[in-house]
Amino acid sequence: MYRTWKTFQPYLLATPQALILLMFLVFPIVMIGVVSFWQFNGYSMTPAFSFDNYISIFTSQVSLATYINTFKYVVLVWEACLAIALPIAYYLTFCIERESVRVLLFLICTIPFWTSNIIRMISWIPLLGREGLVNQLLLNLNTVQTPVEWFLYSDFAIVLGMVHLYNFFMIAPVFNSMMRIDRTLITAARDMGASGFDVLKEIILPLTAPGIAIGSIFVVTLTMGEYVTVRLMGGGQSASVGKLISTQIGSLQYPLAAANAVILLLITLVLVTGILRVVDIRKEL
């Protein structure tokens, strides 16, 4: 009897977590997949098994353009976050000797997360608008003759807002990976005549790759489903798949929104799987 209890004890301990996972993650995703095959006649949904929603998505120029636009945001935000994270993580890791100062500077990077995403987005409007501080400064310096329109309600503003939101998700894992690098490797490389660029290329970047992969997963998944930033910073002039799904839900087109959600989920899973196949992140976990 005791041996039987010891055999089933791990399964019993895992049962509550498994039930919560099934109830609040797996079951909703399955229901979204089911609804994506239903039909919508403009007034009500009809349970069915139809590929009309998926065919509508893949044959619509608007939908395809929206997906391409979303991929553009993903690439631009990922590149910007990586370009910001690498020098910041390098500076904190190799240029700051005192641990207390390093921790303080790292905590400063978290300050934007002390407020909500909406407030952080709205705060850009008085800064980048036609009458904003940046335009007023440029006008006063005679750098421009008229206010710069593309600072706000443009793709530039959308990418800037997303980078502002998600850059820390890249900084943290990259910094964590760099902190794990054995300093004796760098010392040995320099003793053998390696330049600073050689150390960066042959030691630091390869050993930081798992952190870059983890940060990339965070940034890619968050950007793929973003719609609030697109709506606020784009001023209704730009589109993303997340915003498209939100609009379809608002117009009660639940089956079509569910189909877009399924496609978006599959694309995200493919991207994440590709990242995991390129870099082994198990050493970071």
GROMACS .gro file of C-alpha atoms in nm:
model
  285
    1MET     CA    1   0.000   0.000   0.000
    2TYR     CA    2   0.283   0.239   0.092
    3ARG     CA    3   0.462   0.162  -0.234
    4THR     CA    4   0.143   0.233  -0.430
    5TRP     CA    5   0.103   0.568  -0.255
    6LYS     CA    6   0.463   0.664  -0.332
    7THR     CA    7   0.405   0.576  -0.697
    8PHE     CA    8   0.095   0.793  -0.739
    9GLN     CA    9   0.200   1.078  -0.508
   10PRO     CA   10   0.376   1.284  -0.780
   11TYR     CA   11   0.072   1.256  -1.008
   12LEU     CA   12  -0.162   1.364  -0.726
   13LEU     CA   13   0.056   1.662  -0.647
   14ALA     CA   14   0.057   1.766  -1.013
   15THR     CA   15  -0.319   1.721  -1.055
   16PRO     CA   16  -0.429   2.069  -0.932
   17GLN     CA   17  -0.183   2.247  -1.161
   18ALA     CA   18  -0.280   2.025  -1.452
   19LEU     CA   19  -0.651   2.096  -1.397
   20ILE     CA   20  -0.590   2.472  -1.380
   21LEU     CA   21  -0.380   2.453  -1.699
   22LEU     CA   22  -0.651   2.258  -1.879
   23MET     CA   23  -0.933   2.481  -1.758
   24PHE     CA   24  -0.780   2.824  -1.815
   25LEU     CA   25  -0.541   2.764  -2.107
   26VAL     CA   26  -0.606   2.448  -2.305
   27PHE     CA   27  -0.987   2.457  -2.295
   28PRO     CA   28  -1.016   2.825  -2.407
   29ILE     CA   29  -0.772   2.764  -2.694
   30VAL     CA   30  -0.969   2.456  -2.801
   31MET     CA   31  -1.294   2.656  -2.792
   32ILE     CA   32  -1.139   2.932  -3.002
   33GLY     CA   33  -1.037   2.668  -3.254
   34VAL     CA   34  -1.390   2.525  -3.257
   35VAL     CA   35  -1.555   2.865  -3.300
   36SER     CA   36  -1.318   2.948  -3.585
   37PHE     CA   37  -1.501   2.690  -3.800
   38TRP     CA   38  -1.847   2.831  -3.726
   39GLN     CA   39  -2.040   3.044  -3.971
   40PHE     CA   40  -2.154   3.402  -3.924
   41ASN     CA   41  -2.435   3.547  -4.137
   42GLY     CA   42  -2.403   3.905  -4.015
   43TYR     CA   43  -2.650   3.865  -3.731
   44SER     CA   44  -2.577   3.537  -3.554
   45MET     CA   45  -2.329   3.251  -3.534
   46THR     CA   46  -2.416   2.904  -3.656
   47PRO     CA   47  -2.227   2.601  -3.522
   48ALA     CA   48  -2.079   2.425  -3.824
   49PHE     CA   49  -1.758   2.291  -3.969
   50SER     CA   50  -1.666   2.530  -4.244
   51PHE     CA   51  -1.336   2.665  -4.376
   52ASP     CA   52  -1.503   2.985  -4.500
   53ASN     CA   53  -1.339   3.200  -4.233
   54TYR     CA   54  -0.990   3.076  -4.318
   55ILE     CA   55  -1.053   3.107  -4.691
   56SER     CA   56  -1.176   3.462  -4.635
   57ILE     CA   57  -0.855   3.549  -4.450
   58PHE     CA   58  -0.616   3.402  -4.706
   59THR     CA   59  -0.802   3.550  -5.004
   60SER     CA   60  -0.844   3.898  -4.857
   61GLN     CA   61  -0.584   4.155  -4.959
   62VAL     CA   62  -0.662   4.354  -4.646
   63SER     CA   63  -0.595   4.058  -4.417
   64LEU     CA   64  -0.272   3.965  -4.594
   65ALA     CA   65  -0.152   4.327  -4.582
   66THR     CA   66  -0.233   4.336  -4.210
   67TYR     CA   67  -0.027   4.024  -4.144
   68ILE     CA   68   0.265   4.167  -4.343
   69ASN     CA   69   0.237   4.491  -4.147
   70THR     CA   70   0.245   4.293  -3.821
   71PHE     CA   71   0.558   4.106  -3.930
   72LYS     CA   72   0.717   4.441  -4.011
   73TYR     CA   73   0.650   4.563  -3.658
   74VAL     CA   74   0.789   4.241  -3.512
   75VAL     CA   75   1.116   4.270  -3.706
   76LEU     CA   76   1.165   4.640  -3.635
   77VAL     CA   77   1.081   4.612  -3.264
   78TRP     CA   78   1.303   4.306  -3.222
   79GLU     CA   79   1.598   4.476  -3.393
   80ALA     CA   80   1.556   4.794  -3.187
   81CYS     CA   81   1.521   4.605  -2.856
   82LEU     CA   82   1.830   4.396  -2.931
   83ALA     CA   83   2.028   4.706  -3.032
   84ILE     CA   84   1.935   4.867  -2.699
   85ALA     CA   85   1.977   4.557  -2.481
   86LEU     CA   86   2.327   4.453  -2.592
   87PRO     CA   87   2.515   4.773  -2.502
   88ILE     CA   88   2.316   4.824  -2.180
   89ALA     CA   89   2.376   4.466  -2.064
   90TYR     CA   90   2.743   4.488  -2.164
   91TYR     CA   91   2.790   4.813  -1.973
   92LEU     CA   92   2.620   4.680  -1.660
   93THR     CA   93   2.814   4.353  -1.670
   94PHE     CA   94   3.167   4.452  -1.769
   95CYS     CA   95   3.195   4.825  -1.701
   96ILE     CA   96   3.043   4.848  -1.352
   97GLU     CA   97   3.261   4.696  -1.081
   98ARG     CA   98   3.050   4.756  -0.770
   99GLU     CA   99   2.762   4.514  -0.735
  100SER     CA  100   2.542   4.768  -0.554
  101VAL     CA  101   2.578   5.020  -0.839
  102ARG     CA  102   2.506   4.746  -1.095
  103VAL     CA  103   2.188   4.645  -0.915
  104LEU     CA  104   2.079   5.008  -0.882
  105LEU     CA  105   2.126   5.076  -1.252
  106PHE     CA  106   1.944   4.756  -1.341
  107LEU     CA  107   1.651   4.859  -1.122
  108ILE     CA  108   1.643   5.197  -1.299
  109CYS     CA  109   1.568   5.004  -1.619
  110THR     CA  110   1.249   4.877  -1.454
  111ILE     CA  111   1.112   5.225  -1.372
  112PRO     CA  112   0.886   5.242  -1.682
  113PHE     CA  113   0.712   4.925  -1.559
  114TRP     CA  114   0.593   5.105  -1.248
  115THR     CA  115   0.307   5.256  -1.450
  116SER     CA  116   0.044   5.100  -1.674
  117ASN     CA  117   0.097   5.048  -2.046
  118ILE     CA  118  -0.183   5.292  -2.133
  119ILE     CA  119  -0.028   5.575  -1.932
  120ARG     CA  120   0.312   5.506  -2.084
  121MET     CA  121   0.165   5.528  -2.434
  122ILE     CA  122  -0.036   5.843  -2.364
  123SER     CA  123   0.276   6.011  -2.226
  124TRP     CA  124   0.427   6.012  -2.577
  125ILE     CA  125   0.145   6.224  -2.723
  126PRO     CA  126   0.243   6.561  -2.565
  127LEU     CA  127   0.603   6.482  -2.649
  128LEU     CA  128   0.572   6.385  -3.016
  129GLY     CA  129   0.255   6.566  -3.131
  130ARG     CA  130   0.242   6.864  -3.368
  131GLU     CA  131   0.247   7.096  -3.069
  132GLY     CA  132   0.464   6.862  -2.864
  133LEU     CA  133   0.793   6.934  -2.694
  134VAL     CA  134   1.008   6.776  -2.966
  135ASN     CA  135   0.847   6.974  -3.248
  136GLN     CA  136   0.860   7.295  -3.047
  137LEU     CA  137   1.230   7.241  -2.980
  138LEU     CA  138   1.304   7.176  -3.347
  139LEU     CA  139   1.105   7.484  -3.451
  140ASN     CA  140   1.280   7.705  -3.196
  141LEU     CA  141   1.618   7.580  -3.318
  142ASN     CA  142   1.511   7.647  -3.680
  143THR     CA  143   1.590   7.285  -3.762
  144VAL     CA  144   1.252   7.248  -3.932
  145GLN     CA  145   1.012   7.509  -4.070
  146THR     CA  146   0.690   7.317  -4.001
  147PRO     CA  147   0.603   7.055  -3.737
  148VAL     CA  148   0.715   6.704  -3.823
  149GLU     CA  149   0.402   6.498  -3.885
  150TRP     CA  150   0.547   6.145  -3.866
  151PHE     CA  151   0.663   6.171  -3.506
  152LEU     CA  152   0.314   6.068  -3.398
  153TYR     CA  153   0.034   5.857  -3.550
  154SER     CA  154   0.275   5.671  -3.775
  155ASP     CA  155   0.467   5.346  -3.798
  156PHE     CA  156   0.759   5.524  -3.633
  157ALA     CA  157   0.544   5.607  -3.331
  158ILE     CA  158   0.409   5.253  -3.312
  159VAL     CA  159   0.755   5.095  -3.319
  160LEU     CA  160   0.882   5.349  -3.067
  161GLY     CA  161   0.592   5.274  -2.834
  162MET     CA  162   0.645   4.898  -2.856
  163VAL     CA  163   1.018   4.932  -2.797
  164HIS     CA  164   0.939   5.145  -2.494
  165LEU     CA  165   0.706   4.874  -2.366
  166TYR     CA  166   0.912   4.565  -2.434
  167ASN     CA  167   1.282   4.656  -2.434
  168PHE     CA  168   1.327   4.540  -2.074
  169PHE     CA  169   1.209   4.191  -2.174
  170MET     CA  170   1.522   4.178  -2.389
  171ILE     CA  171   1.756   4.356  -2.146
  172ALA     CA  172   1.688   4.123  -1.851
  173PRO     CA  173   1.772   3.786  -2.013
  174VAL     CA  174   2.069   3.929  -2.206
  175PHE     CA  175   2.207   4.081  -1.886
  176ASN     CA  176   2.151   3.751  -1.703
  177SER     CA  177   2.345   3.560  -1.971
  178MET     CA  178   2.635   3.804  -1.967
  179MET     CA  179   2.658   3.785  -1.588
  180ARG     CA  180   2.710   3.408  -1.618
  181ILE     CA  181   3.012   3.441  -1.847
  182ASP     CA  182   3.331   3.321  -1.684
  183ARG     CA  183   3.564   3.621  -1.667
  184THR     CA  184   3.870   3.394  -1.693
  185LEU     CA  185   3.772   3.319  -2.054
  186ILE     CA  186   3.796   3.688  -2.141
  187THR     CA  187   4.122   3.727  -1.950
  188ALA     CA  188   4.274   3.427  -2.128
  189ALA     CA  189   4.164   3.557  -2.468
  190ARG     CA  190   4.320   3.897  -2.403
  191ASP     CA  191   4.641   3.736  -2.278
  192MET     CA  192   4.662   3.552  -2.609
  193GLY     CA  193   4.635   3.877  -2.802
  194ALA     CA  194   4.264   3.886  -2.885
  195SER     CA  195   4.125   4.231  -2.953
  196GLY     CA  196   3.813   4.368  -2.789
  197PHE     CA  197   3.613   4.295  -3.102
  198ASP     CA  198   3.744   3.936  -3.112
  199VAL     CA  199   3.641   3.885  -2.749
  200LEU     CA  200   3.297   4.022  -2.827
  201LYS     CA  201   3.254   3.808  -3.138
  202GLU     CA  202   3.407   3.480  -3.017
  203ILE     CA  203   3.315   3.475  -2.647
  204ILE     CA  204   3.055   3.725  -2.533
  205LEU     CA  205   2.801   3.701  -2.815
  206PRO     CA  206   2.805   3.318  -2.842
  207LEU     CA  207   2.765   3.279  -2.465
  208THR     CA  208   2.492   3.545  -2.463
  209ALA     CA  209   2.293   3.370  -2.739
  210PRO     CA  210   2.058   3.185  -2.497
  211GLY     CA  211   1.963   3.514  -2.332
  212ILE     CA  212   1.909   3.674  -2.672
  213ALA     CA  213   1.684   3.382  -2.767
  214ILE     CA  214   1.476   3.414  -2.449
  215GLY     CA  215   1.442   3.789  -2.497
  216SER     CA  216   1.350   3.736  -2.861
  217ILE     CA  217   1.072   3.496  -2.762
  218PHE     CA  218   0.928   3.755  -2.521
  219VAL     CA  219   0.951   4.043  -2.768
  220VAL     CA  220   0.818   3.846  -3.066
  221THR     CA  221   0.519   3.696  -2.883
  222LEU     CA  222   0.422   4.026  -2.720
  223THR     CA  223   0.456   4.226  -3.041
  224MET     CA  224   0.261   3.974  -3.250
  225GLY     CA  225  -0.052   4.021  -3.040
  226GLU     CA  226  -0.017   4.395  -2.970
  227TYR     CA  227  -0.314   4.615  -3.054
  228VAL     CA  228  -0.340   4.887  -2.786
  229THR     CA  229  -0.015   5.052  -2.894
  230VAL     CA  230  -0.116   5.029  -3.260
  231ARG     CA  231  -0.447   5.199  -3.184
  232LEU     CA  232  -0.308   5.476  -2.963
  233MET     CA  233   0.020   5.552  -3.140
  234GLY     CA  234  -0.110   5.485  -3.491
  235GLY     CA  235  -0.413   5.707  -3.456
  236GLY     CA  236  -0.628   5.458  -3.647
  237GLN     CA  237  -0.409   5.486  -3.956
  238SER     CA  238  -0.215   5.161  -3.909
  239ALA     CA  239  -0.323   4.803  -3.858
  240SER     CA  240  -0.200   4.486  -3.693
  241VAL     CA  241  -0.351   4.142  -3.654
  242GLY     CA  242  -0.425   4.210  -3.289
  243LYS     CA  243  -0.612   4.527  -3.377
  244LEU     CA  244  -0.794   4.342  -3.656
  245ILE     CA  245  -0.910   4.076  -3.410
  246SER     CA  246  -1.021   4.345  -3.165
  247THR     CA  247  -1.223   4.518  -3.438
  248GLN     CA  248  -1.385   4.193  -3.544
  249ILE     CA  249  -1.483   4.112  -3.187
  250GLY     CA  250  -1.630   4.461  -3.152
  251SER     CA  251  -1.845   4.396  -3.459
  252LEU     CA  252  -1.949   4.054  -3.322
  253GLN     CA  253  -1.766   3.860  -3.595
  254TYR     CA  254  -1.648   3.602  -3.345
  255PRO     CA  255  -1.581   3.313  -3.590
  256LEU     CA  256  -1.363   3.531  -3.813
  257ALA     CA  257  -1.183   3.674  -3.509
  258ALA     CA  258  -1.128   3.321  -3.378
  259ALA     CA  259  -0.984   3.212  -3.714
  260ASN     CA  260  -0.740   3.504  -3.709
  261ALA     CA  261  -0.648   3.418  -3.350
  262VAL     CA  262  -0.573   3.057  -3.448
  263ILE     CA  263  -0.356   3.167  -3.741
  264LEU     CA  264  -0.175   3.421  -3.523
  265LEU     CA  265  -0.114   3.155  -3.258
  266LEU     CA  266   0.024   2.908  -3.513
  267ILE     CA  267   0.254   3.168  -3.667
  268THR     CA  268   0.382   3.266  -3.323
  269LEU     CA  269   0.444   2.902  -3.233
  270VAL     CA  270   0.639   2.854  -3.558
  271LEU     CA  271   0.855   3.159  -3.482
  272VAL     CA  272   0.920   3.047  -3.124
  273THR     CA  273   1.000   2.694  -3.240
  274GLY     CA  274   1.244   2.834  -3.496
  275ILE     CA  275   1.420   3.035  -3.225
  276LEU     CA  276   1.442   2.731  -2.997
  277ARG     CA  277   1.588   2.518  -3.276
  278VAL     CA  278   1.858   2.774  -3.349
  279VAL     CA  279   1.964   2.834  -2.986
  280ASP     CA  280   1.959   2.591  -2.695
  281ILE     CA  281   1.815   2.786  -2.402
  282ARG     CA  282   1.807   2.498  -2.153
  283LYS     CA  283   2.129   2.619  -1.993
  284GLU     CA  284   1.951   2.943  -1.900
  285LEU     CA  285   1.650   2.774  -1.739
   0.00000   0.00000   0.00000
